[in-house]
mmCIF file of C-alpha atoms in Angstrom:
data_model
loop_
_atom_site.group_PDB
_atom_site.id
_atom_site.type_symbol
_atom_site.label_atom_id
_atom_site.label_comp_id
_atom_site.label_asym_id
_atom_site.label_seq_id
_atom_site.Cartn_x
_atom_site.Cartn_y
_atom_site.Cartn_z
ATOM 1 C CA UNK A 1 15.530 5.664 -7.185
ATOM 2 C CA UNK A 2 11.979 6.089 -5.768
ATOM 3 C CA UNK A 3 11.109 3.524 -3.060
ATOM 4 C CA UNK A 4 7.414 3.124 -1.955
ATOM 5 C CA UNK A 5 5.910 1.023 0.835
ATOM 6 C CA UNK A 6 2.341 0.123 1.123
ATOM 7 C CA UNK A 7 1.171 -0.692 4.572
ATOM 8 C CA UNK A 8 -2.041 -2.146 6.037
ATOM 9 C CA UNK A 9 -2.765 -4.223 9.143
ATOM 10 C CA UNK A 10 -1.805 -7.890 8.256
ATOM 11 C CA UNK A 11 -0.101 -7.464 4.881
ATOM 12 C CA UNK A 12 -2.435 -10.026 3.197
ATOM 13 C CA UNK A 13 -5.427 -7.850 1.717
ATOM 14 C CA UNK A 14 -4.983 -4.328 0.960
ATOM 15 C CA UNK A 15 -1.216 -3.542 0.853
ATOM 16 C CA UNK A 16 -0.464 -6.470 -1.359
ATOM 17 C CA UNK A 17 -3.163 -5.261 -3.720
ATOM 18 C CA UNK A 18 -1.712 -1.637 -3.539
ATOM 19 C CA UNK A 19 1.809 -2.995 -4.290
ATOM 20 C CA UNK A 20 0.702 -4.940 -7.214
ATOM 21 C CA UNK A 21 -1.450 -2.225 -8.649
ATOM 22 C CA UNK A 22 1.232 0.280 -8.358
ATOM 23 C CA UNK A 23 3.884 -2.029 -9.789
ATOM 24 C CA UNK A 24 1.645 -2.459 -12.893
ATOM 25 C CA UNK A 25 1.343 1.223 -13.513
ATOM 26 C CA UNK A 26 4.881 2.410 -12.978
ATOM 27 C CA UNK A 27 7.019 2.479 -16.028
ATOM 28 C CA UNK A 28 10.156 3.623 -14.267
ATOM 29 C CA UNK A 29 12.514 0.701 -13.575
ATOM 30 C CA UNK A 30 14.076 2.994 -10.944
ATOM 31 C CA UNK A 31 11.099 2.728 -8.783
ATOM 32 C CA UNK A 32 10.482 -0.148 -6.274
ATOM 33 C CA UNK A 33 7.369 -1.059 -4.459
ATOM 34 C CA UNK A 34 6.936 -3.186 -1.493
ATOM 35 C CA UNK A 35 4.377 -3.766 1.281
ATOM 36 C CA UNK A 36 4.134 -4.594 4.967
ATOM 37 C CA UNK A 37 1.725 -4.839 7.764
ATOM 38 C CA UNK A 38 1.682 -3.048 11.149
ATOM 39 C CA UNK A 39 0.648 -6.436 12.726
ATOM 40 C CA UNK A 40 2.636 -9.561 12.570
ATOM 41 C CA UNK A 41 -0.186 -11.847 12.321
ATOM 42 C CA UNK A 42 0.537 -13.369 8.863
ATOM 43 C CA UNK A 43 4.336 -13.095 8.502
ATOM 44 C CA UNK A 44 5.520 -15.418 5.616
ATOM 45 C CA UNK A 45 1.923 -16.017 4.183
ATOM 46 C CA UNK A 46 0.758 -15.335 0.663
ATOM 47 C CA UNK A 47 -1.864 -12.656 0.094
ATOM 48 C CA UNK A 48 -5.576 -13.657 0.868
ATOM 49 C CA UNK A 49 -6.958 -15.671 -2.008
ATOM 50 C CA UNK A 50 -9.658 -12.934 -2.566
ATOM 51 C CA UNK A 51 -6.923 -10.335 -3.051
ATOM 52 C CA UNK A 52 -5.071 -12.790 -5.457
ATOM 53 C CA UNK A 53 -8.333 -13.367 -7.261
ATOM 54 C CA UNK A 54 -9.320 -9.701 -7.723
ATOM 55 C CA UNK A 55 -5.745 -8.859 -8.843
ATOM 56 C CA UNK A 56 -5.686 -11.719 -11.254
ATOM 57 C CA UNK A 57 -9.064 -10.661 -12.648
ATOM 58 C CA UNK A 58 -7.303 -7.352 -13.452
ATOM 59 C CA UNK A 59 -4.214 -9.066 -15.000
ATOM 60 C CA UNK A 60 -1.949 -8.492 -12.002
ATOM 61 C CA UNK A 61 -0.083 -11.244 -10.410
ATOM 62 C CA UNK A 62 0.635 -10.991 -6.676
ATOM 63 C CA UNK A 63 1.144 -14.581 -5.765
ATOM 64 C CA UNK A 64 4.918 -13.988 -5.278
ATOM 65 C CA UNK A 65 4.313 -11.753 -2.353
ATOM 66 C CA UNK A 66 4.925 -12.769 1.186
ATOM 67 C CA UNK A 67 3.608 -10.985 4.327
ATOM 68 C CA UNK A 68 6.054 -9.171 6.571
ATOM 69 C CA UNK A 69 5.866 -6.775 9.554
ATOM 70 C CA UNK A 70 6.684 -3.070 9.226
ATOM 71 C CA UNK A 71 9.861 -2.273 10.998
ATOM 72 C CA UNK A 72 11.574 0.854 12.012
ATOM 73 C CA UNK A 73 14.306 0.397 9.275
ATOM 74 C CA UNK A 74 11.764 0.802 6.643
ATOM 75 C CA UNK A 75 11.745 4.511 7.335
ATOM 76 C CA UNK A 76 15.445 4.428 6.074
ATOM 77 C CA UNK A 77 14.701 2.176 3.136
ATOM 78 C CA UNK A 78 11.676 4.023 1.654
ATOM 79 C CA UNK A 79 10.749 7.463 0.454
ATOM 80 C CA UNK A 80 7.057 7.287 0.658
ATOM 81 C CA UNK A 81 5.034 5.113 3.065
ATOM 82 C CA UNK A 82 1.317 4.883 2.217
ATOM 83 C CA UNK A 83 -0.917 3.637 5.056
ATOM 84 C CA UNK A 84 -4.198 2.140 4.128
ATOM 85 C CA UNK A 85 -6.158 3.547 7.025
ATOM 86 C CA UNK A 86 -5.920 5.972 10.080
ATOM 87 C CA UNK A 87 -5.151 3.130 12.541
ATOM 88 C CA UNK A 88 -2.226 1.967 10.456
ATOM 89 C CA UNK A 89 -1.102 5.563 9.918
ATOM 90 C CA UNK A 90 -1.108 6.213 13.763
ATOM 91 C CA UNK A 91 0.867 2.842 14.421
ATOM 92 C CA UNK A 92 3.483 3.814 11.661
ATOM 93 C CA UNK A 93 3.720 7.467 13.082
ATOM 94 C CA UNK A 94 4.119 6.079 16.569
ATOM 95 C CA UNK A 95 7.290 4.233 15.429
ATOM 96 C CA UNK A 96 8.678 7.278 13.786
ATOM 97 C CA UNK A 97 12.126 8.447 15.331
ATOM 98 C CA UNK A 98 11.944 12.011 13.922
ATOM 99 C CA UNK A 99 10.125 14.575 11.890
ATOM 100 C CA UNK A 100 11.730 13.257 8.655
ATOM 101 C CA UNK A 101 10.262 9.768 9.299
ATOM 102 C CA UNK A 102 6.835 11.325 9.793
ATOM 103 C CA UNK A 103 7.013 13.253 6.647
ATOM 104 C CA UNK A 104 7.328 10.102 4.626
ATOM 105 C CA UNK A 105 3.988 8.609 5.907
ATOM 106 C CA UNK A 106 0.741 9.411 4.087
ATOM 107 C CA UNK A 107 -2.771 8.063 3.910
ATOM 108 C CA UNK A 108 -3.141 6.498 0.492
ATOM 109 C CA UNK A 109 -6.664 7.872 -0.277
ATOM 110 C CA UNK A 110 -5.395 11.423 0.311
ATOM 111 C CA UNK A 111 -3.972 11.078 -3.208
ATOM 112 C CA UNK A 112 -7.587 10.860 -4.443
ATOM 113 C CA UNK A 113 -9.319 13.005 -1.732
ATOM 114 C CA UNK A 114 -6.750 15.448 -0.448
ATOM 115 C CA UNK A 115 -6.863 16.107 3.315
ATOM 116 C CA UNK A 116 -10.023 14.039 3.860
ATOM 117 C CA UNK A 117 -8.183 11.356 5.750
ATOM 118 C CA UNK A 118 -10.400 8.481 4.489
ATOM 119 C CA UNK A 119 -9.682 4.906 5.169
ATOM 120 C CA UNK A 120 -9.524 1.963 2.702
ATOM 121 C CA UNK A 121 -11.854 -0.318 4.377
ATOM 122 C CA UNK A 122 -10.323 -3.636 5.416
ATOM 123 C CA UNK A 123 -12.252 -6.301 3.432
ATOM 124 C CA UNK A 124 -10.896 -9.217 5.316
ATOM 125 C CA UNK A 125 -14.101 -10.129 7.174
ATOM 126 C CA UNK A 126 -16.398 -9.327 4.239
ATOM 127 C CA UNK A 127 -17.135 -10.970 0.955
ATOM 128 C CA UNK A 128 -15.872 -10.661 -2.617
ATOM 129 C CA UNK A 129 -17.581 -7.309 -3.084
ATOM 130 C CA UNK A 130 -15.519 -5.729 -0.394
ATOM 131 C CA UNK A 131 -12.369 -6.698 -2.341
ATOM 132 C CA UNK A 132 -13.741 -5.368 -5.613
ATOM 133 C CA UNK A 133 -14.495 -2.168 -3.856
ATOM 134 C CA UNK A 134 -11.003 -2.007 -2.244
ATOM 135 C CA UNK A 135 -9.348 -2.721 -5.637
ATOM 136 C CA UNK A 136 -11.266 0.084 -7.301
ATOM 137 C CA UNK A 137 -10.241 2.555 -4.547
ATOM 138 C CA UNK A 138 -6.607 1.480 -4.641
ATOM 139 C CA UNK A 139 -6.488 1.408 -8.390
ATOM 140 C CA UNK A 140 -7.680 5.159 -8.532
ATOM 141 C CA UNK A 141 -5.059 6.134 -5.821
ATOM 142 C CA UNK A 142 -2.156 4.256 -7.577
ATOM 143 C CA UNK A 143 -3.035 5.788 -10.860
ATOM 144 C CA UNK A 144 -2.433 9.315 -9.331
ATOM 145 C CA UNK A 145 0.760 8.017 -7.650
ATOM 146 C CA UNK A 146 2.047 6.482 -10.814
ATOM 147 C CA UNK A 147 1.415 9.607 -12.918
ATOM 148 C CA UNK A 148 3.651 11.560 -10.348
ATOM 149 C CA UNK A 149 6.245 8.916 -10.526
ATOM 150 C CA UNK A 150 6.220 8.547 -14.384
ATOM 151 C CA UNK A 151 6.251 12.291 -14.893
ATOM 152 C CA UNK A 152 9.262 12.735 -12.529
ATOM 153 C CA UNK A 153 11.082 9.636 -13.583
#
């Protein structure tokens, strides 16, 4: 069983999209995908309507998701933890208890651009174009992740 966690700041824009996109690409029923936020600002809320809209436009339904905060126990539950940006990465690494925890954490865009440590920009304060751009970035990264999972599954 491969367990993947997508993490952004509030768990209402980027990580719910990443969760939905990856779920749509993984054909292995032994893979689970979840998402969380490093901040607890939106606990219990559905994803941002703009994330829901861009996902729906791409035939992905993320309306059943509910925001939650990243917790230390997530290191025990997940094999791979993908941070959306360097700030989230540092916040997650700051909670790591040991080297094994740290090895699970990766920047999602390093799947597309290895070792460049690029951020998926937070589209929250922008308009619809930002969400389209973020969707495109996450779709490309999730395609690479899914190929690895589907090949190994």
